mmCIF file of C-alpha atoms in Angstrom:
data_model
loop_
_atom_site.group_PDB
_atom_site.id
_atom_site.type_symbol
_atom_site.label_atom_id
_atom_site.label_comp_id
_atom_site.label_asym_id
_atom_site.label_seq_id
_atom_site.Cartn_x
_atom_site.Cartn_y
_atom_site.Cartn_z
ATOM 1 C CA MET H 1 20.559 58.216 -36.513
ATOM 2 C CA LYS H 2 24.363 57.893 -35.155
ATOM 3 C CA ASN H 3 23.172 57.895 -32.110
ATOM 4 C CA SER H 4 20.523 55.244 -31.986
ATOM 5 C CA SER H 5 23.138 53.058 -34.342
ATOM 6 C CA SER H 6 26.267 53.300 -31.636
ATOM 7 C CA SER H 7 23.232 52.677 -28.495
ATOM 8 C CA PRO H 8 24.363 55.313 -25.999
ATOM 9 C CA LEU H 9 23.968 54.559 -22.222
ATOM 10 C CA PHE H 10 20.793 56.153 -21.812
ATOM 11 C CA VAL H 11 19.084 53.835 -24.367
ATOM 12 C CA GLN H 12 20.336 50.533 -23.120
ATOM 13 C CA LEU H 13 19.615 52.031 -19.722
ATOM 14 C CA GLY H 14 15.976 52.860 -20.800
ATOM 15 C CA ALA H 15 16.423 49.012 -22.689
ATOM 16 C CA LEU H 16 17.273 47.919 -19.539
ATOM 17 C CA ILE H 17 14.280 49.370 -17.625
ATOM 18 C CA LEU H 18 11.767 48.746 -19.842
ATOM 19 C CA PHE H 19 13.010 45.254 -19.860
ATOM 20 C CA PHE H 20 12.681 45.120 -16.178
ATOM 21 C CA LEU H 21 8.744 46.430 -15.653
ATOM 22 C CA LEU H 22 8.041 43.806 -18.686
ATOM 23 C CA SER H 23 9.462 41.249 -16.865
ATOM 24 C CA LEU H 24 7.009 41.926 -13.627
ATOM 25 C CA LEU H 25 4.471 40.454 -15.670
ATOM 26 C CA ARG H 26 4.381 37.038 -16.027
ATOM 27 C CA SER H 27 6.634 36.449 -19.023
ATOM 28 C CA PRO H 28 8.464 39.547 -20.989
ATOM 29 C CA VAL H 29 7.754 37.678 -24.043
ATOM 30 C CA THR H 30 3.741 37.785 -23.146
ATOM 31 C CA ALA H 31 3.885 41.385 -22.867
ATOM 32 C CA SER H 32 5.687 42.275 -26.007
ATOM 33 C CA ALA H 33 3.854 40.285 -28.309
ATOM 34 C CA GLU H 34 1.136 41.651 -26.841
ATOM 35 C CA ILE H 35 2.482 45.024 -27.693
ATOM 36 C CA GLY H 36 3.715 43.889 -31.000
ATOM 37 C CA PHE H 37 6.804 45.981 -30.998
ATOM 38 C CA MET H 38 10.008 45.351 -30.014
ATOM 39 C CA SER H 39 12.949 47.472 -30.328
ATOM 40 C CA PRO H 40 16.382 45.910 -30.955
ATOM 41 C CA GLU H 41 18.099 46.711 -27.609
ATOM 42 C CA LEU H 42 14.981 44.854 -26.143
ATOM 43 C CA ALA H 43 15.203 41.637 -28.366
ATOM 44 C CA ALA H 44 18.967 41.164 -27.711
ATOM 45 C CA PHE H 45 18.079 41.373 -24.136
ATOM 46 C CA LYS H 46 15.231 38.804 -24.141
ATOM 47 C CA ALA H 47 17.602 36.751 -26.271
ATOM 48 C CA ARG H 48 20.429 36.946 -23.750
ATOM 49 C CA TRP H 49 17.975 36.032 -21.203
ATOM 50 C CA LEU H 50 16.494 33.076 -23.021
ATOM 51 C CA MET H 51 19.980 31.591 -23.781
ATOM 52 C CA ALA H 52 21.233 32.568 -19.791
ATOM 53 C CA LYS H 53 18.163 30.871 -18.007
ATOM 54 C CA ASN H 54 18.000 27.473 -20.412
ATOM 55 C CA ASN H 55 19.981 24.619 -19.818
ATOM 56 C CA TRP H 56 19.195 22.883 -23.259
ATOM 57 C CA GLY H 57 18.297 23.084 -26.943
ATOM 58 C CA ILE H 58 18.386 21.432 -30.319
ATOM 59 C CA LEU H 59 21.377 21.487 -32.190
ATOM 60 C CA SER H 60 20.545 21.270 -36.170
ATOM 61 C CA THR H 61 23.511 19.946 -38.439
ATOM 62 C CA ILE H 62 23.638 18.360 -41.966
ATOM 63 C CA SER H 63 24.120 14.871 -41.775
ATOM 64 C CA VAL H 64 27.016 13.288 -43.736
ATOM 65 C CA ASP H 65 25.675 9.921 -42.742
ATOM 66 C CA LEU H 66 22.254 11.185 -44.152
ATOM 67 C CA GLY H 67 23.299 11.721 -47.404
ATOM 68 C CA GLY H 68 23.218 15.487 -46.516
ATOM 69 C CA ALA H 69 19.885 15.563 -45.298
ATOM 70 C CA PRO H 70 18.978 18.208 -41.877
ATOM 71 C CA PHE H 71 19.392 16.049 -38.406
ATOM 72 C CA GLY H 72 19.085 17.317 -34.561
ATOM 73 C CA ASN H 73 20.694 16.414 -31.231
ATOM 74 C CA VAL H 74 19.416 17.371 -28.162
ATOM 75 C CA VAL H 75 22.519 19.332 -26.289
ATOM 76 C CA SER H 76 23.079 20.245 -22.801
ATOM 77 C CA PHE H 77 24.997 23.916 -23.174
ATOM 78 C CA SER H 78 26.047 27.197 -21.050
ATOM 79 C CA ASP H 79 27.053 30.547 -21.641
ATOM 80 C CA GLY H 80 28.386 30.767 -18.014
ATOM 81 C CA GLU H 81 27.776 30.280 -14.271
ATOM 82 C CA PRO H 82 24.470 31.365 -13.019
ATOM 83 C CA GLY H 83 24.079 35.163 -13.283
ATOM 84 C CA HIS H 84 27.304 35.564 -15.240
ATOM 85 C CA GLY H 85 25.959 34.450 -18.457
ATOM 86 C CA PHE H 86 27.934 35.844 -21.639
ATOM 87 C CA GLY H 87 25.573 34.580 -24.533
ATOM 88 C CA VAL H 88 28.116 32.159 -26.113
ATOM 89 C CA PRO H 89 27.142 28.371 -25.938
ATOM 90 C CA TYR H 90 28.973 25.848 -24.797
ATOM 91 C CA PHE H 91 28.840 22.062 -25.195
ATOM 92 C CA TYR H 92 30.214 18.751 -24.222
ATOM 93 C CA LEU H 93 29.888 16.533 -27.438
ATOM 94 C CA ALA H 94 30.711 13.221 -28.500
ATOM 95 C CA LYS H 95 29.270 12.959 -31.785
ATOM 96 C CA LEU H 96 26.949 14.308 -33.756
ATOM 97 C CA GLU H 97 25.667 11.553 -36.157
ATOM 98 C CA PRO H 98 23.586 8.847 -36.371
ATOM 99 C CA LYS H 99 25.838 6.532 -36.902
ATOM 100 C CA GLY H 100 29.817 7.707 -38.076
ATOM 101 C CA GLY H 101 31.897 9.925 -35.277
ATOM 102 C CA TYR H 102 33.228 12.867 -38.168
ATOM 103 C CA GLU H 103 34.723 16.142 -37.010
ATOM 104 C CA ILE H 104 32.771 18.545 -35.033
ATOM 105 C CA ASN H 105 35.029 21.036 -35.509
ATOM 106 C CA GLY H 106 34.311 23.628 -37.915
ATOM 107 C CA THR H 107 30.568 21.624 -38.436
ATOM 108 C CA ARG H 108 27.632 23.923 -39.541
ATOM 109 C CA ALA H 109 25.014 24.138 -37.175
ATOM 110 C CA ALA H 110 22.203 25.987 -35.444
ATOM 111 C CA LEU H 111 21.115 25.871 -31.813
ATOM 112 C CA THR H 112 17.183 26.072 -31.383
ATOM 113 C CA VAL H 113 15.886 26.944 -27.601
ATOM 114 C CA SER H 114 12.579 27.417 -26.360
ATOM 115 C CA GLU H 115 11.066 29.330 -23.466
ATOM 116 C CA ASP H 116 8.727 26.124 -23.059
ATOM 117 C CA PRO H 117 11.447 24.383 -20.344
ATOM 118 C CA LEU H 118 11.484 27.616 -18.606
ATOM 119 C CA GLY H 119 7.656 27.373 -17.241
ATOM 120 C CA THR H 120 7.521 30.946 -18.221
ATOM 121 C CA CYS H 121 5.300 31.067 -20.902
ATOM 122 C CA ARG H 122 1.442 29.082 -20.161
ATOM 123 C CA LYS H 123 0.977 28.962 -23.935
ATOM 124 C CA ASP H 124 1.392 26.760 -26.603
ATOM 125 C CA ALA H 125 5.391 25.790 -27.650
ATOM 126 C CA GLN H 126 4.747 27.135 -31.388
ATOM 127 C CA ASN H 127 2.470 30.311 -30.018
ATOM 128 C CA PRO H 128 4.899 33.300 -30.599
ATOM 129 C CA ASN H 129 4.069 34.414 -26.745
ATOM 130 C CA CYS H 130 6.198 31.571 -26.296
ATOM 131 C CA SER H 131 9.464 33.161 -27.209
ATOM 132 C CA ARG H 132 12.294 30.944 -29.250
ATOM 133 C CA ILE H 133 15.996 31.559 -30.628
ATOM 134 C CA SER H 134 17.631 29.751 -33.305
ATOM 135 C CA LEU H 135 21.909 30.766 -33.175
ATOM 136 C CA THR H 136 23.324 29.876 -36.279
ATOM 137 C CA GLY H 137 27.429 29.210 -36.938
ATOM 138 C CA LYS H 138 30.351 26.986 -36.854
ATOM 139 C CA LEU H 139 31.267 24.968 -33.642
ATOM 140 C CA LYS H 140 34.911 25.355 -32.465
ATOM 141 C CA TRP H 141 36.673 22.980 -30.671
ATOM 142 C CA ILE H 142 38.475 24.263 -27.467
ATOM 143 C CA SER H 143 41.363 22.499 -26.880
ATOM 144 C CA LEU H 144 42.843 21.629 -23.255
ATOM 145 C CA GLU H 145 45.395 24.326 -23.997
ATOM 146 C CA ASN H 146 43.236 27.166 -24.613
ATOM 147 C CA PRO H 147 43.019 29.455 -22.318
ATOM 148 C CA GLU H 148 39.103 30.036 -22.467
ATOM 149 C CA ILE H 149 38.553 25.870 -21.259
ATOM 150 C CA LYS H 150 38.810 27.075 -17.784
ATOM 151 C CA PHE H 151 35.856 29.376 -18.292
ATOM 152 C CA ALA H 152 34.141 26.903 -20.556
ATOM 153 C CA GLN H 153 34.592 23.856 -17.990
ATOM 154 C CA VAL H 154 33.216 26.187 -14.936
ATOM 155 C CA ALA H 155 30.194 27.240 -17.582
ATOM 156 C CA LEU H 156 29.425 23.831 -18.293
ATOM 157 C CA PHE H 157 30.162 22.159 -14.944
ATOM 158 C CA THR H 158 28.050 24.195 -12.485
ATOM 159 C CA LYS H 159 25.009 24.574 -14.989
ATOM 160 C CA HIS H 160 25.398 20.616 -15.746
ATOM 161 C CA PRO H 161 27.120 18.778 -12.496
ATOM 162 C CA GLU H 162 26.668 15.184 -14.475
ATOM 163 C CA MET H 163 29.114 16.454 -17.083
ATOM 164 C CA LYS H 164 32.361 15.923 -14.476
ATOM 165 C CA ASP H 165 31.509 12.373 -14.712
ATOM 166 C CA TRP H 166 31.639 12.442 -18.406
ATOM 167 C CA GLN H 167 35.116 13.482 -18.604
ATOM 168 C CA SER H 168 36.240 9.882 -18.355
ATOM 169 C CA TYR H 169 34.803 9.372 -21.947
ATOM 170 C CA ARG H 170 37.533 10.967 -23.504
ATOM 171 C CA SER H 171 35.620 11.081 -26.906
ATOM 172 C CA PHE H 172 33.650 14.097 -24.991
ATOM 173 C CA GLN H 173 35.639 17.476 -26.255
ATOM 174 C CA ILE H 174 34.101 21.016 -25.484
ATOM 175 C CA TYR H 175 32.983 22.985 -28.304
ATOM 176 C CA LYS H 176 31.508 26.548 -28.412
ATOM 177 C CA LEU H 177 29.018 28.097 -31.108
ATOM 178 C CA ASP H 178 30.846 30.545 -33.088
ATOM 179 C CA LEU H 179 28.052 32.876 -33.660
ATOM 180 C CA GLU H 180 26.936 34.496 -37.272
ATOM 181 C CA ASP H 181 23.372 34.940 -37.077
ATOM 182 C CA ILE H 182 20.597 35.196 -34.018
ATOM 183 C CA PHE H 183 17.027 34.656 -34.774
ATOM 184 C CA LEU H 184 14.836 35.869 -32.246
ATOM 185 C CA PHE H 185 11.226 34.380 -32.666
ATOM 186 C CA TYR H 186 8.761 36.419 -30.702
ATOM 187 C CA LEU H 187 5.489 37.336 -33.311
ATOM 188 C CA PHE H 188 3.783 35.454 -35.979
ATOM 189 C CA GLY H 189 5.757 35.786 -39.381
ATOM 190 C CA SER H 190 9.633 36.478 -39.735
ATOM 191 C CA PRO H 191 11.859 36.298 -36.765
ATOM 192 C CA MET H 192 13.759 39.387 -35.190
ATOM 193 C CA HIS H 193 17.455 38.851 -36.816
ATOM 194 C CA LEU H 194 20.297 40.305 -34.467
ATOM 195 C CA THR H 195 24.337 40.413 -35.486
ATOM 196 C CA PRO H 196 26.151 38.791 -32.543
ATOM 197 C CA LYS H 197 27.488 42.479 -32.042
ATOM 198 C CA ASP H 198 23.672 43.319 -30.658
ATOM 199 C CA TYR H 199 23.456 40.059 -28.767
ATOM 200 C CA LEU H 200 27.044 40.388 -27.328
ATOM 201 C CA LYS H 201 27.075 43.832 -25.802
ATOM 202 C CA VAL H 202 24.293 42.897 -23.429
ATOM 203 C CA PRO H 203 25.528 42.865 -19.944
ATOM 204 C CA PRO H 204 25.986 39.568 -18.397
ATOM 205 C CA ILE H 205 22.685 37.762 -17.248
ATOM 206 C CA MET E 1 16.185 -16.414 -37.085
ATOM 207 C CA LYS E 2 13.199 -15.964 -39.500
ATOM 208 C CA ASN E 3 10.997 -15.923 -36.114
ATOM 209 C CA SER E 4 12.940 -12.815 -34.376
ATOM 210 C CA SER E 5 13.083 -10.819 -37.726
ATOM 211 C CA SER E 6 8.884 -11.068 -38.332
ATOM 212 C CA SER E 7 8.296 -10.776 -34.320
ATOM 213 C CA PRO E 8 5.763 -13.167 -33.624
ATOM 214 C CA LEU E 9 2.841 -12.341 -31.351
ATOM 215 C CA PHE E 10 4.345 -13.636 -27.724
ATOM 216 C CA VAL E 11 7.777 -11.368 -28.720
ATOM 217 C CA GLN E 12 5.690 -8.485 -29.131
ATOM 218 C CA LEU E 13 3.484 -9.276 -25.725
ATOM 219 C CA GLY E 14 6.683 -9.944 -24.165
ATOM 220 C CA ALA E 15 8.231 -6.490 -25.185
ATOM 221 C CA LEU E 16 4.598 -4.845 -24.354
ATOM 222 C CA ILE E 17 4.955 -6.841 -20.772
ATOM 223 C CA LEU E 18 8.468 -5.701 -19.879
ATOM 224 C CA PHE E 19 7.291 -2.418 -21.346
ATOM 225 C CA PHE E 20 4.911 -1.856 -18.253
ATOM 226 C CA LEU E 21 7.114 -3.464 -15.839
ATOM 227 C CA LEU E 22 9.902 -0.762 -16.876
ATOM 228 C CA SER E 23 7.145 1.745 -16.614
ATOM 229 C CA LEU E 24 6.542 1.183 -13.047
ATOM 230 C CA LEU E 25 9.810 2.756 -12.179
ATOM 231 C CA ARG E 26 10.339 6.486 -12.441
ATOM 232 C CA SER E 27 11.269 6.242 -16.014
ATOM 233 C CA PRO E 28 10.946 3.630 -18.417
ATOM 234 C CA VAL E 29 14.006 5.330 -20.193
ATOM 235 C CA THR E 30 15.962 5.338 -16.947
ATOM 236 C CA ALA E 31 15.496 1.664 -16.061
ATOM 237 C CA SER E 32 16.831 0.259 -19.748
ATOM 238 C CA ALA E 33 19.575 2.524 -19.719
ATOM 239 C CA GLU E 34 20.945 1.354 -16.298
ATOM 240 C CA ILE E 35 20.302 -2.277 -17.989
ATOM 241 C CA GLY E 36 22.310 -1.514 -21.026
ATOM 242 C CA PHE E 37 19.983 -3.923 -23.486
ATOM 243 C CA MET E 38 16.975 -2.656 -25.387
ATOM 244 C CA SER E 39 14.786 -4.936 -28.317
ATOM 245 C CA PRO E 40 14.116 -3.534 -31.077
ATOM 246 C CA GLU E 41 10.616 -4.201 -30.183
ATOM 247 C CA LEU E 42 10.993 -2.061 -27.034
ATOM 248 C CA ALA E 43 12.953 0.293 -28.815
ATOM 249 C CA ALA E 44 9.752 1.090 -30.963
ATOM 250 C CA PHE E 45 7.621 1.350 -27.798
ATOM 251 C CA LYS E 46 9.815 4.100 -26.377
ATOM 252 C CA ALA E 47 9.924 5.451 -29.286
ATOM 253 C CA ARG E 48 5.853 6.130 -30.132
ATOM 254 C CA TRP E 49 5.745 6.954 -26.231
ATOM 255 C CA LEU E 50 8.001 9.272 -26.658
ATOM 256 C CA MET E 51 6.326 10.919 -29.395
ATOM 257 C CA ALA E 52 2.550 10.324 -27.936
ATOM 258 C CA LYS E 53 2.785 12.097 -24.974
ATOM 259 C CA ASN E 54 4.931 14.697 -26.121
ATOM 260 C CA ASN E 55 3.843 18.220 -27.618
ATOM 261 C CA TRP E 56 6.938 19.949 -29.117
ATOM 262 C CA GLY E 57 9.745 19.620 -30.741
ATOM 263 C CA ILE E 58 12.399 21.310 -33.557
ATOM 264 C CA LEU E 59 12.240 20.897 -36.632
ATOM 265 C CA SER E 60 15.688 20.962 -38.595
ATOM 266 C CA THR E 61 16.034 21.898 -42.036
ATOM 267 C CA ILE E 62 18.572 23.532 -44.747
ATOM 268 C CA SER E 63 18.067 27.076 -45.049
ATOM 269 C CA VAL E 64 18.069 28.748 -48.247
ATOM 270 C CA ASP E 65 17.784 32.266 -46.706
ATOM 271 C CA LEU E 66 21.216 30.859 -44.983
ATOM 272 C CA GLY E 67 23.143 29.675 -48.115
ATOM 273 C CA GLY E 68 22.392 25.901 -47.196
ATOM 274 C CA ALA E 69 23.259 26.089 -43.230
ATOM 275 C CA PRO E 70 21.140 24.038 -41.325
ATOM 276 C CA PHE E 71 18.469 25.674 -39.133
ATOM 277 C CA GLY E 72 15.711 25.239 -36.045
ATOM 278 C CA ASN E 73 12.339 26.080 -35.727
ATOM 279 C CA VAL E 74 9.997 25.084 -32.792
ATOM 280 C CA VAL E 75 7.303 23.483 -33.664
ATOM 281 C CA SER E 76 4.099 22.113 -32.132
ATOM 282 C CA PHE E 77 3.189 18.535 -33.128
ATOM 283 C CA SER E 78 0.807 15.999 -33.091
ATOM 284 C CA ASP E 79 0.448 12.104 -33.659
ATOM 285 C CA GLY E 80 -3.520 11.528 -33.165
ATOM 286 C CA GLU E 81 -5.541 12.486 -30.174
ATOM 287 C CA PRO E 82 -4.485 11.760 -26.811
ATOM 288 C CA GLY E 83 -4.486 7.533 -26.037
ATOM 289 C CA HIS E 84 -4.776 7.386 -30.035
ATOM 290 C CA GLY E 85 -1.164 8.290 -31.325
ATOM 291 C CA PHE E 86 -0.243 6.877 -34.460
ATOM 292 C CA GLY E 87 3.249 7.659 -34.401
ATOM 293 C CA VAL E 88 3.342 10.041 -37.591
ATOM 294 C CA PRO E 89 3.461 13.635 -36.730
ATOM 295 C CA TYR E 90 1.508 16.462 -37.877
ATOM 296 C CA PHE E 91 2.248 20.156 -38.121
ATOM 297 C CA TYR E 92 0.721 23.604 -38.717
ATOM 298 C CA LEU E 93 2.954 25.387 -39.976
ATOM 299 C CA ALA E 94 3.434 28.958 -42.320
ATOM 300 C CA LYS E 95 7.122 29.010 -43.493
ATOM 301 C CA LEU E 96 10.308 27.485 -41.538
ATOM 302 C CA GLU E 97 13.345 30.479 -43.412
ATOM 303 C CA PRO E 98 14.276 33.030 -41.217
ATOM 304 C CA LYS E 99 12.967 35.744 -44.220
ATOM 305 C CA GLY E 100 11.295 34.014 -47.403
ATOM 306 C CA GLY E 101 8.587 31.823 -47.630
ATOM 307 C CA TYR E 102 9.811 29.324 -49.912
ATOM 308 C CA GLU E 103 7.786 25.941 -50.469
ATOM 309 C CA ILE E 104 7.390 23.963 -47.436
ATOM 310 C CA ASN E 105 6.037 20.788 -49.314
ATOM 311 C CA GLY E 106 8.908 18.313 -50.132
ATOM 312 C CA THR E 107 11.036 20.181 -47.748
ATOM 313 C CA ARG E 108 13.901 17.538 -46.282
ATOM 314 C CA ALA E 109 13.786 18.031 -42.332
ATOM 315 C CA ALA E 110 14.522 16.052 -38.935
ATOM 316 C CA LEU E 111 12.034 16.419 -35.747
ATOM 317 C CA THR E 112 13.779 15.951 -32.598
ATOM 318 C CA VAL E 113 11.834 15.455 -29.194
ATOM 319 C CA SER E 114 13.110 15.276 -25.803
ATOM 320 C CA GLU E 115 11.701 13.279 -22.999
ATOM 321 C CA ASP E 116 12.766 16.563 -20.506
ATOM 322 C CA PRO E 117 9.213 18.577 -21.522
ATOM 323 C CA LEU E 118 7.418 14.963 -20.046
ATOM 324 C CA GLY E 119 9.180 15.693 -16.345
ATOM 325 C CA THR E 120 9.853 12.170 -16.429
ATOM 326 C CA CYS E 121 13.668 12.045 -16.380
ATOM 327 C CA ARG E 122 15.114 13.620 -13.404
ATOM 328 C CA LYS E 123 18.815 13.999 -15.149
ATOM 329 C CA ASP E 124 20.392 16.116 -17.410
ATOM 330 C CA ALA E 125 18.942 16.773 -20.847
ATOM 331 C CA GLN E 126 22.013 15.430 -22.607
ATOM 332 C CA ASN E 127 21.653 12.394 -20.253
ATOM 333 C CA PRO E 128 21.462 9.293 -22.103
ATOM 334 C CA ASN E 129 18.957 8.453 -18.782
ATOM 335 C CA CYS E 130 16.502 11.672 -20.270
ATOM 336 C CA SER E 131 15.762 9.844 -24.147
ATOM 337 C CA ARG E 132 15.368 11.683 -27.100
ATOM 338 C CA ILE E 133 14.157 10.901 -30.721
ATOM 339 C CA SER E 134 15.369 12.311 -33.988
ATOM 340 C CA LEU E 135 12.684 11.198 -37.046
ATOM 341 C CA THR E 136 13.866 11.904 -40.568
ATOM 342 C CA GLY E 137 12.074 12.607 -43.869
ATOM 343 C CA LYS E 138 10.383 15.152 -46.371
ATOM 344 C CA LEU E 139 7.531 17.600 -45.332
ATOM 345 C CA LYS E 140 4.248 16.556 -46.884
ATOM 346 C CA TRP E 141 1.454 19.058 -47.385
ATOM 347 C CA ILE E 142 -1.898 17.641 -46.573
ATOM 348 C CA SER E 143 -4.483 19.913 -48.756
ATOM 349 C CA LEU E 144 -8.177 20.526 -47.188
ATOM 350 C CA GLU E 145 -9.054 17.680 -49.938
ATOM 351 C CA ASN E 146 -7.384 14.899 -48.666
ATOM 352 C CA PRO E 147 -9.151 12.413 -46.714
ATOM 353 C CA GLU E 148 -6.123 12.653 -44.270
ATOM 354 C CA ILE E 149 -7.152 16.155 -43.778
ATOM 355 C CA LYS E 150 -9.837 15.152 -41.074
ATOM 356 C CA PHE E 151 -7.471 13.063 -38.871
ATOM 357 C CA ALA E 152 -4.723 15.069 -39.353
ATOM 358 C CA GLN E 153 -7.194 18.533 -37.613
ATOM 359 C CA VAL E 154 -8.365 16.494 -35.003
ATOM 360 C CA ALA E 155 -5.366 15.467 -33.839
ATOM 361 C CA LEU E 156 -3.571 19.116 -33.776
ATOM 362 C CA PHE E 157 -6.377 20.959 -32.591
ATOM 363 C CA THR E 158 -7.104 18.305 -29.669
ATOM 364 C CA LYS E 159 -3.430 18.698 -28.360
ATOM 365 C CA HIS E 160 -3.290 22.308 -29.519
ATOM 366 C CA PRO E 161 -6.421 23.922 -28.935
ATOM 367 C CA GLU E 162 -4.672 27.648 -29.796
ATOM 368 C CA MET E 163 -4.199 26.267 -33.107
ATOM 369 C CA LYS E 164 -7.916 26.814 -33.974
ATOM 370 C CA ASP E 165 -7.492 30.379 -33.860
ATOM 371 C CA TRP E 166 -4.288 30.259 -36.333
ATOM 372 C CA GLN E 167 -6.878 28.947 -39.135
ATOM 373 C CA SER E 168 -7.627 33.152 -39.890
ATOM 374 C CA TYR E 169 -4.148 32.948 -40.945
ATOM 375 C CA ARG E 170 -4.241 31.575 -44.315
ATOM 376 C CA SER E 171 -0.430 31.155 -44.448
ATOM 377 C CA PHE E 172 -1.040 28.115 -41.946
ATOM 378 C CA GLN E 173 -1.507 24.636 -43.648
ATOM 379 C CA ILE E 174 -1.383 21.024 -42.205
ATOM 380 C CA TYR E 175 1.564 19.068 -42.940
ATOM 381 C CA LYS E 176 3.560 15.582 -41.738
ATOM 382 C CA LEU E 177 6.433 14.176 -41.827
ATOM 383 C CA ASP E 178 7.098 10.927 -44.347
ATOM 384 C CA LEU E 179 9.085 9.281 -42.474
ATOM 385 C CA GLU E 180 12.550 7.700 -43.737
ATOM 386 C CA ASP E 181 14.449 6.750 -40.613
ATOM 387 C CA ILE E 182 13.908 6.963 -36.696
ATOM 388 C CA PHE E 183 16.774 7.455 -33.911
ATOM 389 C CA LEU E 184 15.928 6.822 -30.426
ATOM 390 C CA PHE E 185 18.730 7.893 -28.423
ATOM 391 C CA TYR E 186 19.090 6.108 -25.154
ATOM 392 C CA LEU E 187 22.528 5.344 -24.018
ATOM 393 C CA PHE E 188 25.725 6.628 -24.850
ATOM 394 C CA GLY E 189 26.920 6.304 -28.098
ATOM 395 C CA SER E 190 24.905 5.689 -31.467
ATOM 396 C CA PRO E 191 21.350 5.836 -31.294
ATOM 397 C CA MET E 192 18.969 3.258 -31.878
ATOM 398 C CA HIS E 193 17.762 2.802 -35.750
ATOM 399 C CA LEU E 194 14.579 1.997 -36.119
ATOM 400 C CA THR E 195 12.538 1.849 -39.421
ATOM 401 C CA PRO E 196 9.211 3.626 -40.180
ATOM 402 C CA LYS E 197 7.608 -0.218 -40.645
ATOM 403 C CA ASP E 198 9.186 -1.203 -36.914
ATOM 404 C CA TYR E 199 8.242 2.136 -35.543
ATOM 405 C CA LEU E 200 4.814 2.164 -37.012
ATOM 406 C CA LYS E 201 3.546 -1.148 -36.224
ATOM 407 C CA VAL E 202 3.281 -0.454 -32.440
ATOM 408 C CA PRO E 203 -0.464 -0.122 -31.218
ATOM 409 C CA PRO E 204 -1.952 3.165 -30.979
ATOM 410 C CA ILE E 205 -0.894 5.301 -27.707
#
């Protein structure tokens, strides 16, 4: 039991090989949903693949303007340069509320991303064969003095070249999602729950 | 002033003609964002077009499981048969929480939809030239005894044929979003605020 929880190298390698074999099929998600079982290691790979390949999602927040009602914003994100995604999404945001420009730093949020825009699922977007992920946590401002800013800028500007032009709008600032919980949806019913530790230990994708 | 607020026929016709002319360009949203102005009538047309053409979005809710944190689910929706979209989104849902299966009826939610999956915007998903919409309100269960069920079933099953197979899962039920506020994002800054009345008076799309 200790071995399986500490995930030794051969387990990770095994999951990597399984993931590669499944990816030879049209979509890794299709294959696994048909099989109907996914190990935590494979789920973590899938989650990281979905985040590394995708460019946008929807940030759910609780709106002050709307008296505490849920609200959603379409946001572009990046977890690193192509091929070097580390799993933590960075954003370039000005405001998230319909009207007011409240403090974004520290805001509770969930980023939800669908496999649909990747073109790898041929099913309905709500079919579990078309995977999706929801990452929850708090938005954290990355100041220009923070050493992390360089990584974040390269991550965002390589995947979203247009964002360079947005620098002239001083209201745009870089934030990341400080991860708390990760939920991968791949079968009807409850999503697979991953901890940030499970999710972040996958090598860069 | 009274005339403009009551939107007489010639204003609606004018907006319709303007919308058609703009649609001759690649994307109506691109054109209007460059012009930098949009009348409430045109905004309502754009909002309804975006909802009629799109098949999925993300439903933001406040999660009980996560202690009141925001959460997001990828959902397929339909506002009517193709060419007959009336603007109110219907869903086929089993549950919205990561773990528990709490009551969905009456839940506060926001449906956020991006133009990106339509392939009509060539810009970054967060660029305002790629329009997006967020509709807020409460989810309302449509029982099998409700006369509205027939419209809802036809709306969902024509745009999402796979959903017919989900009928065997008794946990799936039809809901609609009882609209409260509609926000159309088409320029940097604040979104355009539409009332359900503005939004619903556009003819079927």
